[in-house]
Coordinates of C-alpha atoms and ligand atoms in Angstrom, one line a residue:
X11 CA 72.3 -35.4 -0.4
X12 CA 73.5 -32.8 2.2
X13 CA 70.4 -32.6 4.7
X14 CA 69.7 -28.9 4.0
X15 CA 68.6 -29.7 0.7
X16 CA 66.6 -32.3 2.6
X17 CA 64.9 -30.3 4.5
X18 CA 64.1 -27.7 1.1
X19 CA 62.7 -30.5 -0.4
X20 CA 60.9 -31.2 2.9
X21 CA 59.2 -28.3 3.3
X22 CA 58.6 -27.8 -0.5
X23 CA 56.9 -31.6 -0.3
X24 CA 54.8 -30.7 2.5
X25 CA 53.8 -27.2 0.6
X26 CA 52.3 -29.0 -2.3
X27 CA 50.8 -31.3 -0.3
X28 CA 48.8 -28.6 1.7
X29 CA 48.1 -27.2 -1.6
X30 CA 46.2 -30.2 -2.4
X31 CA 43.8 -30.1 0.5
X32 CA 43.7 -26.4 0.8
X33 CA 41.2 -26.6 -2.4
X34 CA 38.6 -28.1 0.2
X35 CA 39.1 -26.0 3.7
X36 CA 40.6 -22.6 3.6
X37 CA 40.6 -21.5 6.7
X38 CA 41.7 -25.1 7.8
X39 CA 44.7 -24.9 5.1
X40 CA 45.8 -21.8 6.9
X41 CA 46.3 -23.3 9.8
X42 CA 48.2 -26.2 9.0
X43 CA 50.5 -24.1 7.1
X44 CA 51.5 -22.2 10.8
X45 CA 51.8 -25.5 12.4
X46 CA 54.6 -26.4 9.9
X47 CA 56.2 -23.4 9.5
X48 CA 56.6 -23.8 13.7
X49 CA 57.9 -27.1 13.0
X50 CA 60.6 -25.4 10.7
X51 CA 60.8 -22.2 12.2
X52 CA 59.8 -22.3 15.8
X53 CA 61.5 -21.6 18.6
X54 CA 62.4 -25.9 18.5
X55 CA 62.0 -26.0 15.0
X56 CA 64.5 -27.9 13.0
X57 CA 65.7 -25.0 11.0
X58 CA 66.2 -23.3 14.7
X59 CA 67.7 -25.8 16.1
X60 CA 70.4 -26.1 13.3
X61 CA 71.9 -22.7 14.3
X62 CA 72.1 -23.6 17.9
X63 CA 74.5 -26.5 16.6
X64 CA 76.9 -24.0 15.3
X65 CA 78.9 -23.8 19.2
X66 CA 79.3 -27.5 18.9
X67 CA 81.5 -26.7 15.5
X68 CA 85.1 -25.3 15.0
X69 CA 85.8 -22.1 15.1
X70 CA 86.7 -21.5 10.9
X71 CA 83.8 -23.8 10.6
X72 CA 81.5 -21.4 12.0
X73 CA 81.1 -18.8 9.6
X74 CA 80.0 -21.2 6.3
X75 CA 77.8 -23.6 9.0
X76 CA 76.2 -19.7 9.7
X77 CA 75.5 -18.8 5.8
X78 CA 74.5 -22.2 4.8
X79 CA 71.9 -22.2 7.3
X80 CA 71.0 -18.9 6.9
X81 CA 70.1 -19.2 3.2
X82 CA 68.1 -22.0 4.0
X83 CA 66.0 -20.2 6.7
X84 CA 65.5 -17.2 4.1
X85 CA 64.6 -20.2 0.8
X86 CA 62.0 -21.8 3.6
X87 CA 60.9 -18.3 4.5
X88 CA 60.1 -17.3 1.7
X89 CA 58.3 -20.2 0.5
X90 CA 56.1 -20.6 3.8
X91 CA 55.5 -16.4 2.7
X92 CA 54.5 -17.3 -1.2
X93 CA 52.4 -20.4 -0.1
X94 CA 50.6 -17.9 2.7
X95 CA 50.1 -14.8 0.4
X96 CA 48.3 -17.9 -2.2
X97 CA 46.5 -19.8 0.1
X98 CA 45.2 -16.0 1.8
X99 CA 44.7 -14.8 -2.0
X100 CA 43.0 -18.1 -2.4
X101 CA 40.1 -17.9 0.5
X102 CA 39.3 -14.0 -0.3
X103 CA 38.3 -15.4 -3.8
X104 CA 35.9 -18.1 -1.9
X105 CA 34.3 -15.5 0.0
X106 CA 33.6 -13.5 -2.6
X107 CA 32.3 -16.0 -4.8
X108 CA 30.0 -17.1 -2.1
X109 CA 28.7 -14.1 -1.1
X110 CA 28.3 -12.7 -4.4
X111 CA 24.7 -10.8 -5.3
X112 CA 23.5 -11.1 -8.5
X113 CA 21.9 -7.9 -9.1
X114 CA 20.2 -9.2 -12.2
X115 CA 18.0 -11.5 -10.5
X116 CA 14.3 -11.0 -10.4
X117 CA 13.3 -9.5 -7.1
X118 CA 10.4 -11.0 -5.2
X119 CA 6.9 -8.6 -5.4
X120 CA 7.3 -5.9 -3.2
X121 CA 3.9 -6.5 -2.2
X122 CA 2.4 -3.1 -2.1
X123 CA -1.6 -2.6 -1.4
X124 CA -4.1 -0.7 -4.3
X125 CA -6.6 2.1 -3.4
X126 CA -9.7 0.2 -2.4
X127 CA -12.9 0.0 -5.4
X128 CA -15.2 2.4 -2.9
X129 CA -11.8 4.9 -2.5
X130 CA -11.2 4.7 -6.9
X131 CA -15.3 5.3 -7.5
X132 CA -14.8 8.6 -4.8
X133 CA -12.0 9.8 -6.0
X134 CA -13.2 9.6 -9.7
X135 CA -17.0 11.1 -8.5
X136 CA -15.0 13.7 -6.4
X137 CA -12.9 14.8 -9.1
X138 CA -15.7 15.5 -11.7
X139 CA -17.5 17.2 -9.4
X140 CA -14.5 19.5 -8.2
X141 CA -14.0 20.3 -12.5
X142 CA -17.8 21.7 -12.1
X143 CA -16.7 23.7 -9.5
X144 CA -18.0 21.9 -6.2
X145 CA -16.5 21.9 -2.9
X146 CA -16.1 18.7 -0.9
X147 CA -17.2 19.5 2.8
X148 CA -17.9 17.0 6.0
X149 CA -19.8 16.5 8.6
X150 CA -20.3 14.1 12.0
X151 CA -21.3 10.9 11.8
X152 CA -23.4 11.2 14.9
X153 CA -25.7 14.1 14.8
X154 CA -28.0 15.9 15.9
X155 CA -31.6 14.5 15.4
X156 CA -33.2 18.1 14.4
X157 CA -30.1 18.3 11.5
X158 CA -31.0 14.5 9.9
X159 CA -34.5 14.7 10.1
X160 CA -36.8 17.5 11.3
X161 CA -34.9 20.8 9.5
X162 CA -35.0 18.4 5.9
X163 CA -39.3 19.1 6.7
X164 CA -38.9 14.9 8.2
X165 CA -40.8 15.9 11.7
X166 CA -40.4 13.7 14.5
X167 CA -43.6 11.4 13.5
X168 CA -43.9 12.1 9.9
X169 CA -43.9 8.3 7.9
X170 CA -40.8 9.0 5.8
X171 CA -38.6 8.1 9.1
X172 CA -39.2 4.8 8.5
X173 CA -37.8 4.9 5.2
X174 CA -34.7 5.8 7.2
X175 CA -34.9 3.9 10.4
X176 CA -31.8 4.3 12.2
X177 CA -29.6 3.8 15.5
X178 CA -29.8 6.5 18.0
X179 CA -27.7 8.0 20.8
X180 CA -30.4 9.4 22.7
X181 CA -33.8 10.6 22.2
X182 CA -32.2 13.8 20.4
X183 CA -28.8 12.0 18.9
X184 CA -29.0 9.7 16.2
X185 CA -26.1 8.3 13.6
X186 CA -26.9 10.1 10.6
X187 CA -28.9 8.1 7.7
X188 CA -27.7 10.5 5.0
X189 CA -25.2 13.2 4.7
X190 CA -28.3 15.5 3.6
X191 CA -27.7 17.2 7.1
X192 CA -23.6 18.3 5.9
X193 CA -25.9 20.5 3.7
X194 CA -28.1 22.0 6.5
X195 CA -25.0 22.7 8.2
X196 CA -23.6 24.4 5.3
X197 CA -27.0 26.4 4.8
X198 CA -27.0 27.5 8.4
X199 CA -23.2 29.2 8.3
X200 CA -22.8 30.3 4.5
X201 CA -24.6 32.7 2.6
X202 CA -25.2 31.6 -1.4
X203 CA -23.7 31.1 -3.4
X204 CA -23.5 27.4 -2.0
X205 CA -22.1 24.8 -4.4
X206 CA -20.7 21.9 -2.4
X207 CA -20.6 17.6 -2.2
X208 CA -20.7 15.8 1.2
X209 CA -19.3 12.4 1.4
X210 CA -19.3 10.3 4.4
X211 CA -20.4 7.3 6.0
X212 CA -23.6 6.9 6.6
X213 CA -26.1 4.3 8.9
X214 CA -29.3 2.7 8.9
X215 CA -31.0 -0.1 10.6
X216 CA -31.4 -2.8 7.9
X217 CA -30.6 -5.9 8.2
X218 CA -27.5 -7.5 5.7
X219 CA -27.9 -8.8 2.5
X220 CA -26.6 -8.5 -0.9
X221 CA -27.7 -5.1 -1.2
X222 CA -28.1 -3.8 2.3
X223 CA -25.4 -3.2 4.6
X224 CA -26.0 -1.1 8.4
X225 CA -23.0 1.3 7.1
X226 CA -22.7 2.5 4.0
X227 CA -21.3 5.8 1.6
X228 CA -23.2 8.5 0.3
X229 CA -22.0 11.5 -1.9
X230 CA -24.5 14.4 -1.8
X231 CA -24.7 17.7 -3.0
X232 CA -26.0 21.0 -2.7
X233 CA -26.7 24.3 -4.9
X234 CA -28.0 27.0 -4.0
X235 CA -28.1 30.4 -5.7
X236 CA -30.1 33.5 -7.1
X237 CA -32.5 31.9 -10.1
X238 CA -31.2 28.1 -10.3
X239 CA -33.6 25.6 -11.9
X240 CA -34.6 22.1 -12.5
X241 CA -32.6 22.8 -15.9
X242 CA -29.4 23.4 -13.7
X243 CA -30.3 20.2 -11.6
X244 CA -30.5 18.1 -15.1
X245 CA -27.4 19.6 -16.6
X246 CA -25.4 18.9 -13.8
X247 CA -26.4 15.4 -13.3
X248 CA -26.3 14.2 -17.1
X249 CA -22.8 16.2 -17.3
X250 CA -21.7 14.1 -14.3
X251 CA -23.3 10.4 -15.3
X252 CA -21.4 10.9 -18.7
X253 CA -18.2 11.5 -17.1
X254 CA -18.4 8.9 -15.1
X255 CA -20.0 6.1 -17.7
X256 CA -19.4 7.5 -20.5
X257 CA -20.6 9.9 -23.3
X258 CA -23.0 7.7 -24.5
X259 CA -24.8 6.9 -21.3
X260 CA -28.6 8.2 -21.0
X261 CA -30.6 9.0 -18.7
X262 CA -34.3 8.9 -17.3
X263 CA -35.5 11.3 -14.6
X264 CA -38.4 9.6 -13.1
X265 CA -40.8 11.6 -10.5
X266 CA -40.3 10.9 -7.2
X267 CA -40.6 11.7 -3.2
X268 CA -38.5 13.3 -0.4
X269 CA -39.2 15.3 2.1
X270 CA -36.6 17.9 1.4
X271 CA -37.2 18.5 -2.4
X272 CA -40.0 19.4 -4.3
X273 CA -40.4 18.7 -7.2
X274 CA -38.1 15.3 -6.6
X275 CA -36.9 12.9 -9.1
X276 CA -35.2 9.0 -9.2
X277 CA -32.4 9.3 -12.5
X278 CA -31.9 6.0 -14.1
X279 CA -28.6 6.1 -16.2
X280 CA -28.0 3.2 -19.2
X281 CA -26.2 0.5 -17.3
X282 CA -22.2 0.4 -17.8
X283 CA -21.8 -3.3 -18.1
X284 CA -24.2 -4.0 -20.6
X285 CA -24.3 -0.5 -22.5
X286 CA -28.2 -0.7 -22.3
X287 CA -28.9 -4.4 -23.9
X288 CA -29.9 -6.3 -20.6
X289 CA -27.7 -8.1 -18.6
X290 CA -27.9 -9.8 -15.0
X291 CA -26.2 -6.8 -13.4
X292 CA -29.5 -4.3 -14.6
X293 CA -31.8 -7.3 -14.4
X294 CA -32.6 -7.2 -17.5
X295 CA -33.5 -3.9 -17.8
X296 CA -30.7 -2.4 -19.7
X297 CA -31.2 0.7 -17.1
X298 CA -29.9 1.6 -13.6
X299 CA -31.3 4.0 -10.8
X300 CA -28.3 5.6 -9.9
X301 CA -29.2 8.8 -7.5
X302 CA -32.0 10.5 -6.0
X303 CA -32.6 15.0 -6.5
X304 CA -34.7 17.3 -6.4
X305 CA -35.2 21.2 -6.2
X306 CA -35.0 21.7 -2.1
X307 CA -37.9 22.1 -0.7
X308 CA -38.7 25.9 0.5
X309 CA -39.4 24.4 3.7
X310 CA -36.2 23.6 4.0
X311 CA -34.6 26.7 2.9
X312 CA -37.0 28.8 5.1
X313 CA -35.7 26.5 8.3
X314 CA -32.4 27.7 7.6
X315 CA -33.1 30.9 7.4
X316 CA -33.0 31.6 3.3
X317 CA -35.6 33.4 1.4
X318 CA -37.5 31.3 -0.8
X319 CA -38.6 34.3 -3.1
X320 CA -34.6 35.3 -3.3
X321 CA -32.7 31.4 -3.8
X322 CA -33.8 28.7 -5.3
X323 CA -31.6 25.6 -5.5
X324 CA -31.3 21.3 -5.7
X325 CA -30.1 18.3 -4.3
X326 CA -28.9 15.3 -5.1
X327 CA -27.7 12.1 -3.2
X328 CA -25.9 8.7 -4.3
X329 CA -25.0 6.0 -2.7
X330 CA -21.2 5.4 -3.7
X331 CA -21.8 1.7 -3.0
X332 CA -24.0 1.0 -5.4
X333 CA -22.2 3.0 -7.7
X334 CA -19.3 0.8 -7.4
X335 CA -21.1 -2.0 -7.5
X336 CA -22.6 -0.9 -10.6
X337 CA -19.4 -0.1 -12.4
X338 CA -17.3 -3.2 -11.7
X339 CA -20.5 -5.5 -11.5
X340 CA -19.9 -6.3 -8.0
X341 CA -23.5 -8.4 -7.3
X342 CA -23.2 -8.2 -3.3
X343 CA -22.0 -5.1 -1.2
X344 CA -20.7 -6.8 1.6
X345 CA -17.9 -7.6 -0.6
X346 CA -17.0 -4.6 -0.3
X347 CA -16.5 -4.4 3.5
X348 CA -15.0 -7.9 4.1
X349 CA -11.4 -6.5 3.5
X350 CA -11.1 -10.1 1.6
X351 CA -7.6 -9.9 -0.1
X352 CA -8.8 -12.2 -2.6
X353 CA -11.5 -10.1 -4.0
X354 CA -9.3 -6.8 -3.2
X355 CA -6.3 -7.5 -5.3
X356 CA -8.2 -7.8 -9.0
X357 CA -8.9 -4.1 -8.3
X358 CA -5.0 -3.0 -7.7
Ligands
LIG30 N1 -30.9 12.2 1.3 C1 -31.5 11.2 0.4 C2 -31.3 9.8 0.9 O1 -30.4 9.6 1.6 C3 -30.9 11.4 -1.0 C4 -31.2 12.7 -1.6 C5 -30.5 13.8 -1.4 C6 -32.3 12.8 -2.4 C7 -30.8 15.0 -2.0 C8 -32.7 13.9 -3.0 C9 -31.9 15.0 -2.8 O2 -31.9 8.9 0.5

């Protein structure tokens, strides 16, 4: 065999060979494929060093020594080109296969918070409220002793403070213990009509427990107009405990005290868990006290400069804790301030 077919078979030999452990490293394949084509086609490869022969030959020699070699160069050429363009082919398809996404797998939670049981309770409270026609307003947190106590007719040493202990700032600055004082505000810079809700936080000095906590919510309200009566007062709070519990929720308006309101009154509202049978949640009782109202006393709307014989109005205030607490049977409020993810995430 003339050793130019040799060497095609050679290199051809080798090829395959590479082709063989190329399936394993591509990159690696690649590079051992330049090595041999040097080998062939270097500088001082063999294929190279065949044409430097031809000045050794005979003249009429020459020219069929040149086009042999020639063709052989362009036959290993080519294949070293075929065997790159498949091996390069080759390792794009790897890649692409190992880097592939598959866009139909299931991707992991997104892990997104939920409103918080106190926030859904406001929001729902706020909005029925807001369909009557109520407007929410706020007020500090710290205020001004005179606006918690002594203008809603609690003077300094009367005994229903201690119903209300709280923390204070200085002799004349206290941390509001209701948001009743929103509404004196609101009385002092607004001529009636006045139909409004206060929310906010409020604070007392009890001790924790189940049903006690230093800081807690309150949603109040406020109406004041020409000729409004303790009919307007039920209306409004029946209308709102059936929204919120539902149609067949009823209600009890039991007499009772505060300062600010006269005639005054404790509402008891069928209890949502148990629909009225009895049930650990209403202790049995089937019922819940839910808020405390009243028509405001005179008092108070003489100390804010409002006519008595003219307005006429009530009050209301709830505690949106125990609200909360009564809807999803929450049995301790300090639940609701741990921030425990635990407890948080059945309400998302
Ligand atoms: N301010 C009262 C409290 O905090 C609630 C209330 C408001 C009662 C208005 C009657 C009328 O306990």
């Amino acid at each position: 065999m003339d050793n130019h077919e040799k060497i095609l078979q050679e290199v051809r030999q080798a090829l395959s060979e590479l082709r063989q452990e190329e399936k394993a490293a591509g990159q690696e394949a690649l590079g051992r494929l330049q090595e041999l084509r040097v080998k062939y086609l270097g500088k001082k490869g063999e294929i190279t060093q065949m044409m430097k022969q031809m000045g050794t030959l005979p003249k009429e020699e020459r020219p069929s020594f040149g086009q042999k070699v020639n063709s052989l160069r362009q036959k290993v050429e080519e294949a070293f080109e075929q065997r790159k363009s498949e091996l390069e082919e080759r390792i794009k398809e790897k890649k692409l296969a190992a880097e592939r996404i598959d866009v139909t797998l299931e991707k992991p939670e997104a892990g997104m918070g939920g409103v918080h049981p106190l926030t859904k309770v406001y929001r729902q409270v706020r909005g029925i409220f807001e369909g009557m026609g109520f407007q929410v307003v706020e007020g500090p947190e710290i205020e001004f002793d005179k606006y918690n106590f002594e203008m809603l007719n609690i003077p300094k040493d009367h005994p229903a403070r201690d119903m209300q202990d709280t923390f204070y700032v200085t002799d004349d600055i206290v941390l509001r213990t209701h948001t009743s004082p929103v509404q004196i505000r609101t009385m002092l810079g607004h001529q009636p009509p006045i139909r409004v809700i206060c929310p906010g936080r409020v604070y007392r000095t009890d001790d924790v427990d189940a049903t006690h906590s230093p800081v807690f919510n309150q949603i109040e309200g406020l109406v004041i107009d020409k000729g409004i009566t303790f009919a307007d007062l039920k209306g409004t709070i029946n209308t709102f405990l059936r929204q919120l519990y539902g149609e067949q929720t009823k209600t009890k308006f039991r007499p009772g005290f505060f300062p600010f309101t006269e005639p005054s009154a404790e509402v008891d509202a069928t209890c949502s868990l148990c629909g009225g049978k009895g049930c650990p949640a209403c202790k049995g009782a089937g019922m819940v006290e839910v808020l405390g109202c009243g028509m405001v006393n005179p008092k108070v709307l003489e100390n804010c400069g409002l006519d008595p014989e003219v307005y006429s109005g009530y009050a209301f205030g709830l505690g949106l804790d125990r609200l909360t607490n009564i809807k999803y049977g929450i049995t301790d409020i300090r639940l609701l301030y741990e921030s425990d993810v635990r407890f948080l995430r059945q309400f998302r």
